[in-house]
Amino acid sequence: MSVTSAASAITRYAHNGGIRLAFEDLGGAGGDPLLLVMGLGTSRYWWPDGLVGELVRRGFHVVAYDQRDAGQSTHVPDRRIDPPVKALLRREAPAYSAEDLTDDAVAVLDALGWQRAHVFGHSLGGLVAQRTAIRHPDRVRSLTTSSAVPSDTKGLSVLRYLRPATLVRFARLHHPETPHGNLALAVAVGRILAAPGQAIGAREVREFVDKEAAHQVSSFRDDKAQSRQIGAKWRGGPLARITAPTLVLHGEHDPLVRVAAARAIAAAVPGARLRTLPGVGHFLTRDAWATYAAHLRALADRAHTDRPANGDTRG
């Protein structure tokens, strides 16, 4: 099994109604199907090659996609909407529902011909992964949610899990839309999301920036798109309905989402296992790649062997 190189990677598309969703096979054909879901306003290129390689070496067939309003997927038409934090707290969705985002993930599975898959979501992607497991339980073999807030949280209560100072730092980022400015922006984002003491420089983000430049994509630039994503409202069921074996990962030094969020998810999902990672922040740094992959492999093995007598697949 091998990881698909950036040069040979082929972008394919799935469709959910009028929404076109870009996705990419990252390698490991013949392994256990694993769908990766990245966070707010971020393209699939922000999954590190090193982490993907660790997953492939552990027997996964890895595919990543761009959520709507990110990367090469459909960006819905502009409209007057609030900044991302205000959109998060509003009662009404600015553009589409959270259910739509889960249906997008399933559209990718359909395009791949995967009836069921392991799903790994990070940050906002973790929230989408949780909701996909609730809304489409027959399509999720196992669920890994990483550095995410609980799906059950609504309105102002979400603020208890976020660190306001970090949100303020994001709001103050301003870099020109040039190759140098895009690299500087990615470095700044990485430094904000890293654990204290972690050194983030151009080396840690250049692969993301170069891939996006090659495909004319720019993450973290479109505040309106981020507002539409984060403002999508969930009317579906609670976390208690998840039946897939579930792993909750969270860096103990995450500067954006408090560890309390992971504990709340693990407490709400029947049989979920919580793993907090010392020295790890919100940014997927290389020192954590092998650990993440090993945890996902253990969860997948558990999903393959768990066969409760009543037919329930919860762990």
XYZ file of C-alpha atoms in Angstrom:
315
model
C 0.000 0.000 0.000
C 1.249 3.469 -0.791
C 0.309 7.082 -0.270
C -0.762 8.909 -3.412
C 1.681 11.715 -4.214
C 0.492 15.270 -4.764
C 1.650 15.070 -8.373
C -0.335 11.907 -9.180
C -3.428 12.588 -7.086
C -6.654 12.836 -9.077
C -9.513 15.010 -7.880
C -12.887 13.345 -8.227
C -16.328 14.714 -7.483
C -19.465 13.528 -5.722
C -22.813 15.297 -5.877
C -25.462 16.015 -3.273
C -28.206 17.730 -5.220
C -26.652 20.872 -6.679
C -23.560 20.662 -4.453
C -20.373 19.282 -5.985
C -17.913 17.758 -3.504
C -14.241 17.341 -4.355
C -12.511 14.276 -2.968
C -9.228 12.472 -3.366
C -7.972 8.931 -2.906
C -4.869 9.219 -0.726
C -3.779 5.604 -0.913
C -4.105 2.200 0.697
C -6.487 0.589 -1.811
C -7.692 -2.726 -0.440
C -7.475 -1.564 3.162
C -10.268 -0.625 5.517
C -12.181 2.360 4.079
C -11.504 5.557 6.039
C -13.069 8.931 5.261
C -11.327 12.059 6.549
C -13.313 15.225 7.333
C -11.310 18.429 7.930
C -12.306 21.527 9.903
C -13.778 24.973 9.432
C -13.098 26.581 6.058
C -10.188 24.228 5.469
C -9.484 22.131 2.393
C -8.584 18.456 2.354
C -4.980 19.497 1.734
C -4.633 20.303 5.433
C -4.454 16.604 6.255
C -0.670 16.090 6.641
C 0.929 13.607 4.259
C 2.776 12.123 7.223
C -0.449 11.371 9.097
C -2.026 9.892 5.974
C 1.053 7.734 5.515
C 0.764 6.428 9.068
C -2.890 5.537 8.442
C -2.118 3.769 5.177
C 0.684 1.779 6.811
C -1.812 0.598 9.388
C -4.096 -0.867 6.777
C -6.513 1.938 5.890
C -7.697 2.990 2.457
C -7.778 6.742 3.001
C -9.988 9.265 1.212
C -10.349 12.953 2.092
C -12.894 15.434 0.762
C -13.607 19.142 0.827
C -16.769 20.075 2.649
C -19.110 22.453 0.838
C -17.828 26.018 1.063
C -14.231 24.786 1.266
C -11.470 23.859 -1.136
C -12.609 22.721 -4.578
C -16.157 21.907 -3.516
C -19.124 24.151 -4.287
C -19.130 27.523 -2.576
C -22.718 28.651 -2.211
C -23.667 32.158 -3.400
C -22.714 35.080 -1.191
C -25.331 36.727 0.954
C -25.208 39.197 3.795
C -24.320 37.190 6.864
C -22.657 37.736 10.213
C -18.999 37.011 11.025
C -18.325 33.337 11.944
C -18.729 33.664 15.728
C -22.036 35.523 15.400
C -23.266 33.025 12.808
C -22.495 30.236 15.265
C -24.706 31.806 17.919
C -27.671 32.787 15.732
C -30.857 30.704 15.854
C -31.259 30.466 12.081
C -28.793 28.967 9.623
C -27.394 31.453 7.094
C -27.407 29.040 4.139
C -27.918 25.319 4.803
C -28.415 22.822 7.604
C -25.995 20.641 9.517
C -27.932 17.679 8.125
C -26.859 18.824 4.656
C -23.230 18.567 5.722
C -23.701 14.972 6.864
C -25.477 14.115 3.617
C -22.443 15.498 1.762
C -20.224 12.968 3.539
C -22.568 10.157 2.524
C -22.584 11.415 -1.075
C -18.810 10.918 -1.104
C -19.212 7.387 0.252
C -21.751 6.693 -2.498
C -19.388 7.995 -5.182
C -16.689 5.689 -3.845
C -19.031 2.706 -3.730
C -18.431 2.353 0.017
C -21.473 1.051 1.850
C -19.786 1.624 5.208
C -16.604 3.365 6.280
C -14.622 4.408 9.302
C -15.010 8.178 9.680
C -12.369 10.451 11.216
C -13.229 14.128 11.656
C -11.041 16.857 13.109
C -12.294 20.143 14.608
C -15.485 21.140 12.746
C -14.949 17.927 10.795
C -15.274 16.061 14.088
C -18.645 17.703 14.640
C -19.773 16.683 11.142
C -18.512 13.156 11.783
C -20.534 12.925 15.007
C -23.673 14.028 13.214
C -23.064 11.683 10.295
C -22.941 8.785 12.769
C -26.271 9.956 14.225
C -28.094 10.616 10.942
C -26.587 7.761 8.898
C -25.750 5.004 11.417
C -25.742 2.314 8.744
C -22.914 4.075 6.865
C -20.452 4.608 9.746
C -18.364 1.589 10.752
C -16.534 3.506 13.481
C -16.341 7.145 14.529
C -13.280 9.115 15.569
C -13.921 12.702 16.603
C -10.895 14.865 17.305
C -10.620 18.325 18.873
C -14.335 18.963 18.403
C -17.238 20.376 20.381
C -20.165 18.074 21.262
C -22.991 17.889 18.746
C -25.519 18.266 21.569
C -24.270 21.788 22.356
C -26.447 24.632 21.075
C -26.433 28.417 21.108
C -24.429 30.283 23.701
C -23.576 27.073 25.558
C -20.945 26.294 22.906
C -18.814 29.113 24.313
C -18.104 27.083 27.436
C -15.955 24.803 25.275
C -14.077 27.481 23.306
C -11.225 29.767 24.331
C -12.259 33.356 23.464
C -8.678 34.664 23.413
C -7.864 32.298 20.547
C -10.906 33.469 18.579
C -9.708 37.043 19.003
C -6.265 36.117 17.667
C -7.866 34.634 14.549
C -9.916 37.782 13.991
C -6.732 39.854 13.966
C -5.011 37.902 11.198
C -4.431 39.970 8.087
C -2.066 38.885 5.318
C -1.984 39.875 1.633
C -3.336 37.452 -0.967
C 0.058 36.668 -2.421
C 2.132 33.461 -2.329
C 4.218 34.902 0.512
C 1.089 36.167 2.288
C -0.597 32.764 2.025
C 2.427 31.057 3.550
C 2.625 33.658 6.322
C -1.087 33.195 7.036
C -0.752 29.406 7.244
C 2.204 29.748 9.619
C 0.215 32.183 11.789
C -2.760 29.811 11.890
C -0.516 26.880 12.778
C 1.100 28.829 15.610
C -2.270 29.838 17.040
C -3.501 26.234 16.984
C -0.319 24.553 18.226
C 0.273 23.591 21.832
C 2.410 26.008 23.858
C 6.072 25.461 23.113
C 5.547 23.740 19.767
C 7.641 25.338 17.029
C 5.579 25.998 13.898
C 7.300 27.446 10.853
C 7.124 27.303 7.085
C 8.293 23.667 7.109
C 5.179 22.563 8.996
C 2.669 24.176 6.630
C 4.370 24.465 3.247
C 2.894 21.212 1.932
C -0.638 22.519 2.568
C 0.063 25.899 0.992
C 1.793 24.421 -2.057
C -1.052 21.972 -2.720
C -3.661 24.697 -2.397
C -1.704 26.981 -4.710
C -1.444 24.220 -7.309
C -5.240 23.862 -7.243
C -6.029 27.580 -6.858
C -7.428 27.106 -3.362
C -6.880 29.400 -0.389
C -7.984 28.401 3.105
C -8.931 30.810 5.885
C -9.660 33.634 3.439
C -13.435 33.401 3.025
C -15.135 34.536 6.235
C -18.574 34.265 4.604
C -17.985 30.618 3.711
C -16.826 29.912 7.253
C -19.942 31.622 8.605
C -22.157 29.437 6.436
C -20.393 26.284 7.628
C -20.280 27.097 11.320
C -23.781 28.566 11.243
C -25.402 25.371 9.936
C -27.983 24.305 12.532
C -28.593 20.764 13.701
C -32.141 19.476 14.169
C -31.131 15.830 14.361
C -30.916 13.510 17.328
C -28.592 13.499 20.329
C -25.182 11.916 20.698
C -26.784 9.122 22.723
C -28.117 7.700 19.449
C -24.652 6.881 18.106
C -24.199 3.130 17.816
C -20.843 2.991 16.035
C -17.772 2.234 18.155
C -16.515 5.692 19.029
C -13.152 7.192 19.911
C -12.816 10.745 21.227
C -9.338 12.271 20.796
C -8.259 15.611 22.199
C -4.971 17.368 22.823
C -4.511 18.265 26.468
C -3.041 21.615 25.413
C -5.570 22.482 22.715
C -5.620 26.310 22.620
C -8.989 26.515 20.825
C -11.307 23.815 22.200
C -11.221 22.885 25.876
C -10.700 19.261 26.931
C -14.102 19.488 28.626
C -15.636 19.208 25.149
C -14.068 15.781 24.620
C -15.205 14.623 28.036
C -18.765 15.715 27.246
C -18.777 13.795 23.956
C -17.391 10.655 25.579
C -19.960 10.863 28.369
C -22.838 11.240 25.909
C -21.961 8.505 23.393
C -22.658 4.970 24.682
C -19.433 3.034 25.075
C -17.196 5.808 23.714
C -13.531 5.793 24.659
C -11.714 8.997 25.508
C -8.023 9.542 24.859
C -6.460 12.861 25.809
C -2.982 13.430 24.394
C -0.293 15.151 26.504
C 1.583 17.962 24.795
C -0.801 18.023 21.824
C -2.689 21.106 20.637
C -5.315 21.655 17.947
C -2.841 21.579 15.069
C -1.967 18.098 13.770
C 1.795 18.219 14.378
C 4.120 15.404 13.343
C 4.852 14.255 16.882
C 1.227 13.078 17.204
C 0.733 11.386 13.816
C 1.757 7.880 14.866
C -0.298 8.132 18.049
C -3.429 9.212 16.170
C -3.001 6.429 13.612
C -2.426 3.776 16.272
C -5.605 4.808 18.097
C -7.622 4.663 14.875
C -6.232 1.212 14.086
C -7.201 -0.064 17.526
C -10.713 1.351 17.112
C -11.124 -0.217 13.670
C -10.008 -3.584 15.018
C -12.516 -3.230 17.827
C -15.256 -2.400 15.311
C -14.429 -5.556 13.348
C -14.543 -7.813 16.404
C -17.462 -6.327 18.385
C -20.601 -8.324 17.753
C -23.103 -7.697 20.580
C -25.785 -10.356 20.858
C -28.636 -7.881 20.385
C -27.228 -6.684 17.084
C -26.250 -3.258 18.437
C -22.816 -2.144 17.206
C -21.991 0.212 20.061
C -18.700 -0.330 21.839
